[in-house]
Short mmCIF file of C-alpha atoms in Angstrom, two decimals:
data_model
loop_
_atom_site.label_atom_id
_atom_site.label_comp_id
_atom_site.label_asym_id
_atom_site.label_seq_id
_atom_site.Cartn_x
_atom_site.Cartn_y
_atom_site.Cartn_z
CA MET B 390 0.85 3.60 13.64
CA VAL B 391 2.52 0.88 15.75
CA SER B 392 2.63 3.06 18.85
CA PRO B 393 6.36 3.69 19.01
CA THR B 394 7.82 4.61 22.34
CA LEU B 395 9.96 7.69 22.57
CA GLY B 396 12.83 8.34 24.91
CA ALA B 397 15.86 6.57 26.29
CA ASN B 398 13.84 4.64 28.89
CA SER B 399 12.11 2.56 26.24
CA THR B 400 12.42 -1.18 26.88
CA GLU B 401 10.83 -2.25 23.62
CA HIS B 402 12.93 -2.30 20.47
CA LEU B 403 11.89 -3.25 16.99
CA PRO B 404 13.86 -6.25 15.72
CA LEU B 405 16.50 -5.09 13.25
CA PHE B 406 15.69 -7.92 10.84
CA SER B 407 11.99 -6.96 10.75
CA VAL B 408 12.80 -3.29 10.17
CA GLY B 409 15.19 -4.30 7.38
CA VAL B 410 12.54 -6.46 5.71
CA ALA B 411 10.03 -3.59 5.94
CA LEU B 412 12.52 -1.18 4.38
CA LEU B 413 13.32 -3.67 1.61
CA GLY B 414 9.59 -4.08 0.98
CA ALA B 415 9.19 -0.31 0.68
CA LEU B 416 12.16 -0.15 -1.67
CA GLY B 417 10.74 -2.99 -3.76
CA SER B 418 7.36 -1.28 -3.96
CA SER B 419 8.88 1.99 -5.10
CA ILE B 420 10.93 0.20 -7.76
CA ALA B 421 7.81 -1.65 -8.93
CA TYR B 422 5.83 1.61 -9.15
CA VAL B 423 8.50 3.24 -11.29
CA ILE B 424 8.78 0.16 -13.54
CA VAL B 425 5.01 -0.02 -13.97
CA ARG B 426 4.95 3.70 -14.80
CA LYS B 427 7.68 3.27 -17.41
CA LEU B 428 6.12 0.14 -18.93
CA SER B 429 2.66 1.73 -19.05
CA GLN B 430 3.96 4.24 -21.59
CA THR B 431 4.76 1.49 -24.12
CA GLU B 432 2.81 -1.62 -23.05
CA ASP B 433 -0.89 -2.34 -22.69
CA SER B 434 -2.07 -2.55 -19.08
CA SER B 435 -3.22 -6.16 -19.55
CA VAL B 436 0.37 -7.19 -20.39
CA ILE B 437 1.72 -5.55 -17.22
CA ILE B 438 -1.03 -7.10 -15.10
CA PHE B 439 -0.42 -10.55 -16.64
CA TYR B 440 3.30 -10.50 -15.84
CA PHE B 441 2.82 -9.64 -12.16
CA PRO B 442 1.44 -13.08 -11.14
CA LEU B 443 3.66 -14.77 -13.74
CA VAL B 444 6.70 -13.53 -11.80
CA ALA B 445 5.21 -13.54 -8.29
CA LEU B 446 3.88 -17.12 -8.32
CA PRO B 447 7.17 -18.92 -9.06
CA LEU B 448 9.00 -16.71 -6.56
CA SER B 449 6.36 -17.49 -3.93
CA LEU B 450 6.67 -21.21 -4.61
CA LEU B 451 10.42 -21.00 -4.06
CA LEU B 452 9.87 -19.34 -0.69
CA ILE B 453 7.43 -21.99 0.54
CA GLY B 454 10.11 -24.65 0.87
CA ASP B 455 8.89 -27.75 2.68
CA ASP B 456 6.39 -25.87 4.90
CA PHE B 457 3.41 -26.19 2.52
CA VAL B 458 0.05 -26.84 4.17
CA MET B 459 -2.98 -27.75 2.05
CA PRO B 460 -5.72 -25.16 2.77
CA ASP B 461 -9.24 -26.23 3.68
CA ALA B 462 -12.29 -25.10 1.67
CA HIS B 463 -12.85 -21.86 3.63
CA LEU B 464 -9.22 -20.84 3.34
CA THR B 465 -9.19 -21.71 -0.37
CA ILE B 466 -12.16 -19.39 -0.95
CA MET B 467 -10.41 -16.65 1.02
CA LEU B 468 -7.20 -17.11 -1.00
CA VAL B 469 -9.13 -16.96 -4.28
CA LEU B 470 -10.84 -13.74 -3.13
CA ILE B 471 -7.46 -12.28 -2.16
CA GLY B 472 -6.21 -13.13 -5.66
CA VAL B 473 -9.23 -11.56 -7.33
CA PHE B 474 -9.01 -8.35 -5.31
CA THR B 475 -5.24 -8.22 -5.85
CA GLN B 476 -5.79 -8.34 -9.60
CA ILE B 477 -8.43 -5.59 -9.35
CA GLY B 478 -6.01 -3.49 -7.32
CA GLN B 479 -3.22 -4.16 -9.80
CA LEU B 480 -5.50 -3.04 -12.63
CA GLY B 481 -6.30 0.18 -10.79
CA LEU B 482 -2.65 0.81 -9.97
CA THR B 483 -1.57 0.21 -13.55
CA LYS B 484 -4.27 2.51 -14.93
CA ALA B 485 -3.27 5.18 -12.39
CA MET B 486 0.38 4.88 -13.39
CA GLN B 487 -0.59 5.44 -17.03
CA THR B 488 -2.19 8.79 -16.25
CA GLN B 489 -0.19 10.15 -13.30
CA ALA B 490 3.44 10.43 -12.21
CA ALA B 491 4.58 7.42 -10.18
CA GLY B 492 5.08 9.46 -7.01
CA LYS B 493 1.65 11.05 -7.15
CA ALA B 494 -0.19 7.84 -8.05
CA SER B 495 1.55 5.76 -5.39
CA ALA B 496 0.91 8.37 -2.68
CA TYR B 497 -2.72 7.27 -2.55
CA SER B 498 -1.70 3.80 -1.40
CA TYR B 499 -1.30 5.26 2.10
CA ILE B 500 -5.09 5.40 2.31
CA GLN B 501 -4.93 1.62 2.84
CA ILE B 502 -3.84 2.33 6.43
CA VAL B 503 -7.16 4.06 7.07
CA PHE B 504 -9.02 1.06 5.62
CA SER B 505 -6.92 -1.27 7.77
CA ILE B 506 -7.95 0.67 10.87
CA LEU B 507 -11.62 0.43 9.89
CA LEU B 508 -11.44 -3.29 9.06
CA GLY B 509 -9.58 -4.00 12.31
CA LEU B 510 -12.32 -2.20 14.21
CA ILE B 511 -15.18 -3.90 12.37
CA LEU B 512 -13.82 -7.44 11.91
CA PHE B 513 -11.52 -7.89 14.90
CA ASN B 514 -13.00 -5.44 17.40
CA GLU B 515 -9.60 -3.72 17.71
CA LEU B 516 -9.85 -0.39 19.45
CA PRO B 517 -7.24 1.97 17.97
CA SER B 518 -5.31 4.38 20.16
CA ILE B 519 -5.51 8.13 19.84
CA TRP B 520 -2.19 8.02 17.96
CA THR B 521 -3.75 5.76 15.34
CA TYR B 522 -6.61 8.20 14.83
CA LEU B 523 -4.15 11.09 14.63
CA GLY B 524 -2.02 9.19 12.10
CA GLY B 525 -5.07 8.30 10.00
CA THR B 526 -6.18 11.93 10.03
CA LEU B 527 -2.74 13.08 8.87
CA ILE B 528 -2.84 10.52 6.05
CA VAL B 529 -6.24 11.68 4.82
CA VAL B 530 -5.20 15.36 5.07
CA GLY B 531 -2.00 14.58 3.16
CA ALA B 532 -3.94 12.82 0.41
CA LEU B 533 -6.37 15.75 0.16
CA ILE B 534 -3.47 18.20 -0.07
CA ASN B 535 -1.98 16.01 -2.79
CA VAL B 536 -5.24 16.14 -4.75
CA LEU B 537 -6.18 19.75 -4.11
CA GLY B 538 -2.69 21.21 -3.54
CA LYS B 539 -2.50 23.50 -6.52
CA ASP B 540 -6.08 24.69 -6.00
CA LEU B 541 -5.52 25.67 -2.36
CA ARG B 542 -4.71 29.30 -1.72
CA PHE B 543 -2.61 29.90 1.35
CA PRO B 544 -2.75 33.34 3.06
CA PHE B 545 1.05 33.74 3.00
CA LYS B 546 1.30 33.13 -0.72
CA ARG B 547 1.02 36.02 -3.17
CA HIS B 548 -1.09 35.58 -6.28
CA SER B 549 -0.74 38.04 -9.11
#
C-alpha cells in the first residue's frame, strides 16, 4: 500500500522507529480485540464502550505534554465528529465481537484501507498507483472469501 521498493538497489528505507511503532500499534489492536471479545461475553456493550474513552483520554493527555494547541472552531467541530464516529465504530466493533470470533470480526477492519483510498481520491485528489488498486482488490477478495468461504465449492475439493 505504501509502494515498497524491492531489490538491493533500493535507496529508500523505512525508519526503524516508525516500523516499530506500527508493529506495536498492530499488537495493541490485536490485544484490544481479544480483550473486547472476552469482556463481551460477560459485560454489556455499553460498559465496554464507556471504558474505552475513560482509559484513552487520560493516556492521550499524558502524551500531549507541553505541546497543546487550542483548536479553532472548525477544528473543534472536526474533532467532535471524529469522536462521534469513533464511538459509533466502537459500538459496531463491540457488537461484532459479541457475535463472532475475534479473528473473524477484526478481519473486516482491513476494508478501511479501501475507504481510505476512496476518500483520498475524493477529498485530496490523490491518484493511487496500480499497486494500490491491486492491494485494495486483494483486500476485498479476502473479505469476501472470509464471509463466503465455507459456501464456496472449489473444483479440487471433494464433497460427499
